[in-house]
């Protein structure tokens, strides 16, 4: 879905930038879509034709459009920057898609190998007559079931936990402590804040409001705490930089401070988003590389254990001292 959003937003940006009216642009986009998205964009077109704003029309489909999308479109309509807004959203969704592709492509081989190993490990026992076919199939079912539960439980827990509260805070803190992955998530959350702030600021949203709304976009409550003091600092007549926690990396603090001092906060916040995004991509790619390696090591250990077990069984069968 996110990949389609990137394409759709890019096409909308091109049409609007070329001077095509909003309603006609939506009609053109909806004609090229299929299924659920076609229905959604047809509804958007109908809603806009009745005099509703683009953002209000999108808000009627909360499952189809992310909070960031709604914030930016609403601000861009006021400032008259819809083409640039959709261009920025297209780039953002493409960045997210790239991270997903990297992670999935690295993990899928490990997932397939696990299924192969689950069959191979008890196969020797079946061949030697140590277990029956039913026991062989039972072992496979238990191993695969354990894998699926290991994947499903954390995902279900993460999705079902409210976006705020003590449980979400504990879960977010736990994620940040996972080696390599935690560092990648930290950089990604910083990127989300700075990218959201950058896009809102460019859309003409007041800086205090940018700081408040961008904090909600981090996706991690622990990282959000680093930025949440910015709005209070701005409202007190100080800079956003003075409200940031010093847990934010020093280079990011210096870049942000420079942006506020020289009046180019849009460029500097965008620069931090770019740097942290690159670092997040590098770290998440590295985690995705090491995950299969860790899995291969576990497979080797399992095979070694099985070899010794089977060797012991054979020695016992033939009374070998």
Steps between C-alpha positions, in 0.01 A plus 500: 500500500778741594671434167180596318473813714847607385399460134160665544644798687769541235238501224287749693802727545572491126138574403453782751837651415395501133196710590235227486215582745480290816167337412612406150830367635311273739277376218805421286669317789191296590456386139840330512437315827333171582323342794485671837724793405280580202197517730686719750622750241161505329352591840767769541407645163131498589565662838718775350236568233251570782721777637695310766872557533751240385612436859145463634422257219810294583411501871189296417735209416730474807617148410614609156691817589762543772486779757800671339323503163194668649704759691701603197212513254297712742788745544587502130143590402519809720840604365427404138787250487314181409735399212808525723312326781421196286855494366638488856249233602595293196868516597418408861293195406769389254758521781281285725448249220874475441561415866226236494640339184850482649378338820263253337746394229764421763266307726310292247794264432535426872129430520523252210810331643325447831226302323763285330691437824181409685451216251864388480581483874247225594533328161802293604311367801214400270738325260666309787160398630536690826170683451180429310364704211241650734770607745703642212207714382423602859856626553474707179163645604627592848815667363312701236227590747763631740648716223165647403416571865840661549420736212129549569516576873736803480315637197162458667631654821643799313186559293255454788688720748357857515717775351540656845527371854741303714485180292583682177783683675644172633470337158667794325782498756549127449520539121769767534714257704515235226857501361535680164121499444451738793755743357328482162158568654646793695635658181177426314293669773724808485460497122121483534498800735729714285332400174158573645618834642666589170192427292264677739731802523524523122121478479474819707401353836608715802822372653347414841231296329763333280693395810189364673369307201840365397548357851193284441659357185813347656336161547686445829405659832857491632629696200197731516613602850820638346303750292191575709659796680537694174143632492515632859835663424361673190189620685728643771676708236805279468624282216390142435862394545495611864206270569661187354640238734877469493451131428464604137832438319728802518539537123122522461477759778769712335337481157159596643649786702676632189175485303318711759786749526533564125127480423518184288326253728318340207830405335670389819209290627490339157875435522461326837216292355723402209798408721294306756309328220826382341627379837173319570516330161861395561429363849181318403678351198782385728249345742331324209843366394585366846160344564553221241858450623375450854243259369765306304707469818197362684444250219861383527463451875179301450664280237804435721275401791297270274815340358628417849157372604470273198860384537429408861184315398688303233778408743243379751322293236818320397651490851801701388712601803 
